[in-house]
Short mmCIF file of C-alpha atoms in Angstrom, two decimals:
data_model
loop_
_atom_site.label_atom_id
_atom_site.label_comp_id
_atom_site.label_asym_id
_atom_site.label_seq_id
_atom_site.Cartn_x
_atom_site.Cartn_y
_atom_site.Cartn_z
CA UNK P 20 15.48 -30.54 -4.06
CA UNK P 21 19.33 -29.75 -5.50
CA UNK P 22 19.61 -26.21 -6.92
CA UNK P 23 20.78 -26.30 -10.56
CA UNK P 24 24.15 -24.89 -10.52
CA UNK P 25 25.37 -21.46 -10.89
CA UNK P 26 22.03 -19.62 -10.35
CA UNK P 27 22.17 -16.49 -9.81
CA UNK P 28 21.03 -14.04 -6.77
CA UNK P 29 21.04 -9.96 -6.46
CA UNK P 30 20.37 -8.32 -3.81
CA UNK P 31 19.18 -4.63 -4.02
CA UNK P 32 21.11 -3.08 -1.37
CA UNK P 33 23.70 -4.26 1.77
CA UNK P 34 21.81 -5.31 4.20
CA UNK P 35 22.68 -6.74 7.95
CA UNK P 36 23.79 -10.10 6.69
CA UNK P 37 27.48 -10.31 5.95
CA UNK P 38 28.02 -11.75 2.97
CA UNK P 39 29.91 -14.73 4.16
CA UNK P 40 27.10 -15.43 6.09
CA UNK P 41 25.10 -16.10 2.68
CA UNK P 42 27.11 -19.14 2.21
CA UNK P 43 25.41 -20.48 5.26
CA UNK P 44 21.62 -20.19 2.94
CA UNK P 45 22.82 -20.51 -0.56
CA UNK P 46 24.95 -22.83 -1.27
CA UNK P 47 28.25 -23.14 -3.97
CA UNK P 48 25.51 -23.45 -7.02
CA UNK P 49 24.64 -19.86 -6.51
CA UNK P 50 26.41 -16.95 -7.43
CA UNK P 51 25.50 -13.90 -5.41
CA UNK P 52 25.58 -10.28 -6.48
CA UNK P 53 25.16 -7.36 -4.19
CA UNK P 54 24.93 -3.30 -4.71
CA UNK P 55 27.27 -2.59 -2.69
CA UNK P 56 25.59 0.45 -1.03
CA UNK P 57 23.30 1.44 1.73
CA UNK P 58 21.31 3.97 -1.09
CA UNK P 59 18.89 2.46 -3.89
CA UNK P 60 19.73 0.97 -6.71
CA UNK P 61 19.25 3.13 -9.69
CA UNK P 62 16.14 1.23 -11.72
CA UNK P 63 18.77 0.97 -14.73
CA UNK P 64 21.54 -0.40 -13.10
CA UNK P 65 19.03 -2.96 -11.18
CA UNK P 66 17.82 -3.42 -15.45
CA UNK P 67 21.46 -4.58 -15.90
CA UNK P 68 22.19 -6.66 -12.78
CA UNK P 69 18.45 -9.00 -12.72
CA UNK P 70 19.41 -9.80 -16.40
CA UNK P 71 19.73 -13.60 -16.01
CA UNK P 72 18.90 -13.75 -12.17
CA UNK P 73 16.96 -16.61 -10.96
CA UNK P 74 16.32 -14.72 -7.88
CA UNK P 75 16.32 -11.62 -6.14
CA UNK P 76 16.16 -9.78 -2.57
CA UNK P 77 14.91 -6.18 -3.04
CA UNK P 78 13.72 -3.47 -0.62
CA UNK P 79 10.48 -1.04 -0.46
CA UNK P 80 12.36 1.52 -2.23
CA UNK P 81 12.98 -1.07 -4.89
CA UNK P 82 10.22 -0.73 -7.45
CA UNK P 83 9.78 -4.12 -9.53
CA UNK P 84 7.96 -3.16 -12.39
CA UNK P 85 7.17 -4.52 -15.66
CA UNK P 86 10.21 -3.23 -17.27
CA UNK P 87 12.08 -4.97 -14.39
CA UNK P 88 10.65 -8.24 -14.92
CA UNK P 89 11.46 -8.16 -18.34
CA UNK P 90 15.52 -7.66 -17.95
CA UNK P 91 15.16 -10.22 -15.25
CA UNK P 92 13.92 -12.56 -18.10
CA UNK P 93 12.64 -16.47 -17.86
CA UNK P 94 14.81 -17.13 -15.18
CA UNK P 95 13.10 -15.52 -12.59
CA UNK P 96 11.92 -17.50 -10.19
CA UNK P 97 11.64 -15.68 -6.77
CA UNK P 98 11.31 -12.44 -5.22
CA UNK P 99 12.23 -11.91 -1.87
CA UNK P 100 11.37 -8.38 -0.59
CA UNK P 101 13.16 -7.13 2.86
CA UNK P 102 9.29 -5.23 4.41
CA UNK P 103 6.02 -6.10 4.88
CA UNK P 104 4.09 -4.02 2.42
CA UNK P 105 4.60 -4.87 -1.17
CA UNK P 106 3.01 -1.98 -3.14
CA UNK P 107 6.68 -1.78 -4.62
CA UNK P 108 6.20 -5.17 -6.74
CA UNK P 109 3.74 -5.26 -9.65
CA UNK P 110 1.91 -7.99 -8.41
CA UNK P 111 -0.05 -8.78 -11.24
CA UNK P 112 2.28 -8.89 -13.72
CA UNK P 113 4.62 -11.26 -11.42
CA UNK P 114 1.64 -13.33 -10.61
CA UNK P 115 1.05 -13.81 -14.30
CA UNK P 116 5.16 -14.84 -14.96
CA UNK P 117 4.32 -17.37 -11.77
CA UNK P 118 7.10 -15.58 -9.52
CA UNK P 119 7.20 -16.82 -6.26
CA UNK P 120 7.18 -13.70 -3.81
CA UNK P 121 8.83 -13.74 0.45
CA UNK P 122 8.12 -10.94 2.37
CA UNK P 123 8.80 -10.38 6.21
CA UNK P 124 5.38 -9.69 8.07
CA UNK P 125 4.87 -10.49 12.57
CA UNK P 126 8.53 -9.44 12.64
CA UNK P 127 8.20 -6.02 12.71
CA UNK P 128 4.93 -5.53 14.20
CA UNK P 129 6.67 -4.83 17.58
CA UNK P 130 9.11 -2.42 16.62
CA UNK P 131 6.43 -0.74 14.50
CA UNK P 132 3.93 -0.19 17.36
CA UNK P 133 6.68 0.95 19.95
CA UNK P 134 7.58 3.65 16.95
CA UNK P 135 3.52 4.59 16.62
CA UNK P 136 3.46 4.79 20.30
CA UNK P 137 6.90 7.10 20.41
CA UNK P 138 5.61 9.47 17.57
CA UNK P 139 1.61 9.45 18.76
CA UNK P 140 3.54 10.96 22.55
CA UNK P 141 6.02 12.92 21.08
CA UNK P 142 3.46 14.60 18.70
CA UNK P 143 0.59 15.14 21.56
CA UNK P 144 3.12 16.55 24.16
CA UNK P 145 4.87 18.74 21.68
CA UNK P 146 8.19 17.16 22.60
CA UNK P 147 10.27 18.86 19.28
CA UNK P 148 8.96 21.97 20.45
CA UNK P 149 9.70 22.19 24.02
CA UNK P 150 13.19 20.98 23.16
CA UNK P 151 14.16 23.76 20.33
CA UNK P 152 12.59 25.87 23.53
CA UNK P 153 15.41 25.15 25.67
CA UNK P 154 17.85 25.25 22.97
CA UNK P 155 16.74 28.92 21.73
CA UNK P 156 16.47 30.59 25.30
CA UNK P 157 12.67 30.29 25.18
CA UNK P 158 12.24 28.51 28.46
CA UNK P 159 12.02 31.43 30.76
CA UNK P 160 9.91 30.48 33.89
CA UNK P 161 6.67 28.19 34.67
CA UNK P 162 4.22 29.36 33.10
CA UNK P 163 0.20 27.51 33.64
CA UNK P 164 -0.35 26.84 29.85
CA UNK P 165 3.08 26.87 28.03
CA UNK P 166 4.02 23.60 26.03
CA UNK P 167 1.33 22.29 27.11
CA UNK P 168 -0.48 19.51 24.89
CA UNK P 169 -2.72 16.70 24.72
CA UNK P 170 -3.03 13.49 27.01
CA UNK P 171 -4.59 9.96 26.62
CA UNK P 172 -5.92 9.30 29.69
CA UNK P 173 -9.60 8.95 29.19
CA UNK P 174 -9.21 9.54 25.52
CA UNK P 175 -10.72 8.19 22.35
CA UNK P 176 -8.36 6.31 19.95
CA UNK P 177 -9.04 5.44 16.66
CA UNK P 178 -7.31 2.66 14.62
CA UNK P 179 -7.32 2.91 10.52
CA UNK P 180 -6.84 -1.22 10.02
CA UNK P 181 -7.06 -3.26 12.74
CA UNK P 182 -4.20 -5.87 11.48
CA UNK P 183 -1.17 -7.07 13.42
CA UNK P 184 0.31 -3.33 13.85
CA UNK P 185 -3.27 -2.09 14.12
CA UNK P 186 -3.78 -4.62 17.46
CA UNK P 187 -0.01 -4.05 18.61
CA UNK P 188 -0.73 -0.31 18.97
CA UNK P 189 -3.59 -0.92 20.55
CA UNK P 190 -2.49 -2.87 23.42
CA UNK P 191 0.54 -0.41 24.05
CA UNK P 192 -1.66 2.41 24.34
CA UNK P 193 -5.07 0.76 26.41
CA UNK P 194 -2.09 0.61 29.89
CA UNK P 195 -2.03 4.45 29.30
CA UNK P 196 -5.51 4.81 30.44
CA UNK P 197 -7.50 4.74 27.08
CA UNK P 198 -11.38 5.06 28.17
CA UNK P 199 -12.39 3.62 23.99
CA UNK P 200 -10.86 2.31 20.94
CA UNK P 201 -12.60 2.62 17.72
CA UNK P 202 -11.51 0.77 14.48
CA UNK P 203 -12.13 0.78 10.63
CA UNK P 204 -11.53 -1.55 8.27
CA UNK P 205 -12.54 -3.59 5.30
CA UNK P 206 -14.92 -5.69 7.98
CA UNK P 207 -15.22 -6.34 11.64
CA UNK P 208 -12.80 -8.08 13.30
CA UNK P 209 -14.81 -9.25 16.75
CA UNK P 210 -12.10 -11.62 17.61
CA UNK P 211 -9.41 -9.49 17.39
CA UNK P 212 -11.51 -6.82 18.76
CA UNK P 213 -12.63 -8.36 22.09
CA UNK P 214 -9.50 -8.28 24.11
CA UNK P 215 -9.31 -4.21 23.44
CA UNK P 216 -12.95 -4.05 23.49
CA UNK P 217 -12.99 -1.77 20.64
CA UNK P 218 -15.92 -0.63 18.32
CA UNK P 219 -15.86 -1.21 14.36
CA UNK P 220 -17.64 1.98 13.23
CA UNK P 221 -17.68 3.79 9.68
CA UNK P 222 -14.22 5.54 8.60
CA UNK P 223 -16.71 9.09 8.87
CA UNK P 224 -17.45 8.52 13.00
CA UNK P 225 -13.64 7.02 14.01
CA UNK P 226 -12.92 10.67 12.25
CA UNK P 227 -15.40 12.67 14.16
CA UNK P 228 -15.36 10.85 17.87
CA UNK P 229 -11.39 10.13 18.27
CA UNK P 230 -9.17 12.50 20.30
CA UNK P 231 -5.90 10.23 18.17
CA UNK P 232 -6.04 8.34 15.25
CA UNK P 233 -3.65 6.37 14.03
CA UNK P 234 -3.83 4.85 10.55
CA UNK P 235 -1.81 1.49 10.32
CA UNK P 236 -3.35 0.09 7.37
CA UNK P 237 -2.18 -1.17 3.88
CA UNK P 238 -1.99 0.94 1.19
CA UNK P 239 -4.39 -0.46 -1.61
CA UNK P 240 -6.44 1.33 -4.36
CA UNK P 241 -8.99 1.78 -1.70
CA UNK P 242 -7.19 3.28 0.57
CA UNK P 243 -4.79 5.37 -1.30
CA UNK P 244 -5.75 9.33 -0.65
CA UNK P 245 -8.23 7.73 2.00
CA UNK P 246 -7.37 10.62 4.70
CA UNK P 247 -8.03 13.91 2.60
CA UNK P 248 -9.90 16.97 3.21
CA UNK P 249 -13.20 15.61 3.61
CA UNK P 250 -11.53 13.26 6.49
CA UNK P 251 -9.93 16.04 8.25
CA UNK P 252 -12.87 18.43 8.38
CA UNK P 253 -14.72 15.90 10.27
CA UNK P 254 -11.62 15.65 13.53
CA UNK P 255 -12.27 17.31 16.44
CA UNK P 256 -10.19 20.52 16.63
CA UNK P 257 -8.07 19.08 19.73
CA UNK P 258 -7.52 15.44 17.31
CA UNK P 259 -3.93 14.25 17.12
CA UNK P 260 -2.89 12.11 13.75
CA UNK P 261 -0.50 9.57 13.36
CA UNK P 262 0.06 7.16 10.09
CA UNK P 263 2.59 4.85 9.81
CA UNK P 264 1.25 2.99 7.62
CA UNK P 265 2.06 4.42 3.81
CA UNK P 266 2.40 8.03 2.35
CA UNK P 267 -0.10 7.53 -0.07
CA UNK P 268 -2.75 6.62 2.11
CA UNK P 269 -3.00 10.60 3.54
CA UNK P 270 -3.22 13.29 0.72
CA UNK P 271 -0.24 15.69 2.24
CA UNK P 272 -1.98 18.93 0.63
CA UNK P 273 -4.99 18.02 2.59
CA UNK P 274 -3.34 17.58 5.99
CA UNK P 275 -0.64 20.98 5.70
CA UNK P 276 -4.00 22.83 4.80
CA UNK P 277 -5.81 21.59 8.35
CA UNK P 278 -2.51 21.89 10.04
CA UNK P 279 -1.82 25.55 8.83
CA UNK P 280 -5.85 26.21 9.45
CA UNK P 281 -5.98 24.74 12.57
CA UNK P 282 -8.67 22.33 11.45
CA UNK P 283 -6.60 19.83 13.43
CA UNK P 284 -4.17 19.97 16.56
CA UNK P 285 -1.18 17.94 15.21
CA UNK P 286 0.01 15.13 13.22
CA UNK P 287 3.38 13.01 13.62
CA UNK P 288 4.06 10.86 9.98
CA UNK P 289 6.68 8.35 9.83
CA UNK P 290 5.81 8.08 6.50
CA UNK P 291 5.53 10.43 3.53
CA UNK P 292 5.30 10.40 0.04
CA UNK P 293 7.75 10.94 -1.52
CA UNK P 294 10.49 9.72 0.59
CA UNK P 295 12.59 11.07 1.27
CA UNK P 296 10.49 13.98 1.95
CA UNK P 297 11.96 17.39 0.08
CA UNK P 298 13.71 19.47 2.54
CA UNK P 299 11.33 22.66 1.29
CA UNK P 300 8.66 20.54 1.65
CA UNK P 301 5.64 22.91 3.18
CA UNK P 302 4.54 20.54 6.05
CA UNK P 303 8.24 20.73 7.41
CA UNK P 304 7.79 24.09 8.30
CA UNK P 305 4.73 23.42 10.67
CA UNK P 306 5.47 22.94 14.16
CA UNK P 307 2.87 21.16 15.18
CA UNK P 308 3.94 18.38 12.36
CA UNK P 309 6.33 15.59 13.46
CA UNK P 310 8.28 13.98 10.74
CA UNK P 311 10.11 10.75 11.17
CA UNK P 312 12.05 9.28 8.09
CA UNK P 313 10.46 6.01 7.66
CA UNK P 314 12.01 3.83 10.91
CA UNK P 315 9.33 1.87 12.03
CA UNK P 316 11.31 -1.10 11.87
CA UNK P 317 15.00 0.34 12.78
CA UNK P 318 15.63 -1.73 15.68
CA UNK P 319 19.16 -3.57 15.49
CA UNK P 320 16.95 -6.94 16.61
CA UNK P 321 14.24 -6.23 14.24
CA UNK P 322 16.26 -5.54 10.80
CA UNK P 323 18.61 -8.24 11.52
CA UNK P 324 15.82 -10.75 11.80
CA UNK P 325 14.24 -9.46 8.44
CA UNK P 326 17.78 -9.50 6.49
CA UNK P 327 17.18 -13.36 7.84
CA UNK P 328 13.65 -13.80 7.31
CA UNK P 329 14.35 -12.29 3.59
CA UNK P 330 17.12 -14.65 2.83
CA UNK P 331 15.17 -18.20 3.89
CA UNK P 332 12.76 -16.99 1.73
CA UNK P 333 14.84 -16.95 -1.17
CA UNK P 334 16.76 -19.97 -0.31
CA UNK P 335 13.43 -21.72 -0.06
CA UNK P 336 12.01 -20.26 -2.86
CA UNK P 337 14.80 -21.45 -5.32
CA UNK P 338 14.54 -24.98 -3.46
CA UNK P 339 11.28 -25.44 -4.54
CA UNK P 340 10.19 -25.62 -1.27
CA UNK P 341 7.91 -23.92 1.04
CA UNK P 342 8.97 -20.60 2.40
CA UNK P 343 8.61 -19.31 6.10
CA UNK P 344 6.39 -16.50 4.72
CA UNK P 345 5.13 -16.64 1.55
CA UNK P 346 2.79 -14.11 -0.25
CA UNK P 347 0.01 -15.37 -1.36
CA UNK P 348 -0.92 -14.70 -4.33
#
């Protein structure tokens, strides 16, 4: 299928795609727009650039609401979105308008689970500490029991959604000498399961019998707040947590109280809400609290392969023709 002439694109941010490059995916007909920044859009100047657009490329930290939708007008015909998770775009609303949406899921997952992996060992081995120890004179002599933290080797690890991330955690961590892997979820996954022979048990006992758990799931109105007081009460005293999945899904009030308490040993968070995280927020002055700003994905291979991914999908989408990965909705 010909695209109609002079439809128009924006694109939310600069992303690793030159723009002469975008000549290569859209062609003449389409007249491309970019914010010319690597900070977010304001939501009213993205009001004032969608008017008219027939498509657009947005980010996470892009949020496509109603009122959004409604500057972009009739024309609207795609969204491509540069992540996996979409709790950014009203989904409802652009289901109901008939807007195709592209996202970028698989090629991340490996650059995700190396960063889970990274935080879950720099958080259990107390790596920020024992650095600002040798910066700050604190490293003296050996000493039995200073710095000392928390190995996997015969461990417990518990997985909060067993998806692609979920598995690719997994089997980084099982080489380490895991002795069980527990998972939670929505339902079993047996398949999936086999390979790390891990257990689907209730959210209550992955809390209770894991020594780490990381929570790699999509945020969704059932899981949003799903790791709160209740959930931290049950860990084991010595329990290391990780998310990477969303801020929402972990009620931060919840998790500084059974840091500060010592309810729990440690947690490492790549994500937070909000984000950025505000520089007096309480859990940055834990230190047994690793914060990451949101990098899962900040590999040079893996972003440049999503700035593609993100662009076929809109070049597809205003074709008219099938895109690599399409949400389905």
């Amino acid at each position: 299928m010909r695209l109609a002439r002079l439809m128009k694109v924006f694109v939310t941010r600069r992303i690793p795609l030159p723009r002469a490059q975008w000549l290569v995916f859209l062609p003449f007909s389409c007249e491309v727009e970019q914010w010319d920044s690597d900070e977010p859009i304001p939501s009213k100047e993205l009001e004032r650039h969608v008017v008219g657009a027939h498509g657009l490329l947005c980010l996470l930290s892009d949020r496509v609401d109603k009122g959004i939708l409604d500057a972009a007008g009739a024309n609207l015909k795609v969204i491509s979105t540069l992540s996996v998770g979409v709790d950014h775009l009203a989904l409802d609303e652009i289901k109901k308008r008939g807007i195709r949406v592209g996202y970028t899921p698989d090629v991340l997952t490996d650059a995700t689970a190396e960063l889970a992996v990274s935080l879950l060992l720099t958080t259990c081995r107390r790596l920020p500490e024992a650095m600002e120890e040798v910066k700050n004179g604190g490293w003296t002599s050996w000493k039995p029991l200073w710095m000392c933290g928390y190995g996997l080797t015969q461990s417990t690890v518990g997985i909060v959604g067993l998806g692609r991330i979920g598995q690719a955690i997994a089997q980084r961590l099982k080489p380490f000498g895991v002795q069980r892997f527990l998972y939670t979820g929505r339902k079993p996954k047996p398949q999936e399961a086999a390979e790390l022979q891990a257990e689907f048990v209730p959210i209550a006992q992955l809390a209770a019998e894991s020594d780490f758990i990381v929570v790699a799931c999509s945020l969704t109105a059932a899981t949003k707040g799903l790791c709160n007081r209740d959930f931290f009460q049950k860990m084991k005293k010595t329990a290391v947590f990780v998310n990477i999945s969303r801020g929402d899904v972990v009620n931060q009030d919840d998790l500084y109280q059974a840091l500060a308490s010592g309810q729990i040993a440690a947690a490492g968070l790549d994500v937070t809400t909000p984000e950025p995280l505000p520089t007096n927020h309480p859990l940055l002055t834990l230190k047994n609290c690793v914060i990451l700003p949101h990098i899962g994905s900040a590999t040079y291979r893996t972003r440049n392969t999503m700035s593609l991914l993100a662009a076929n999908n809109l070049l597809a989408g205003l074709r008219g023709e099938p895109m690599p990965s399409e949400l389905k909705l």
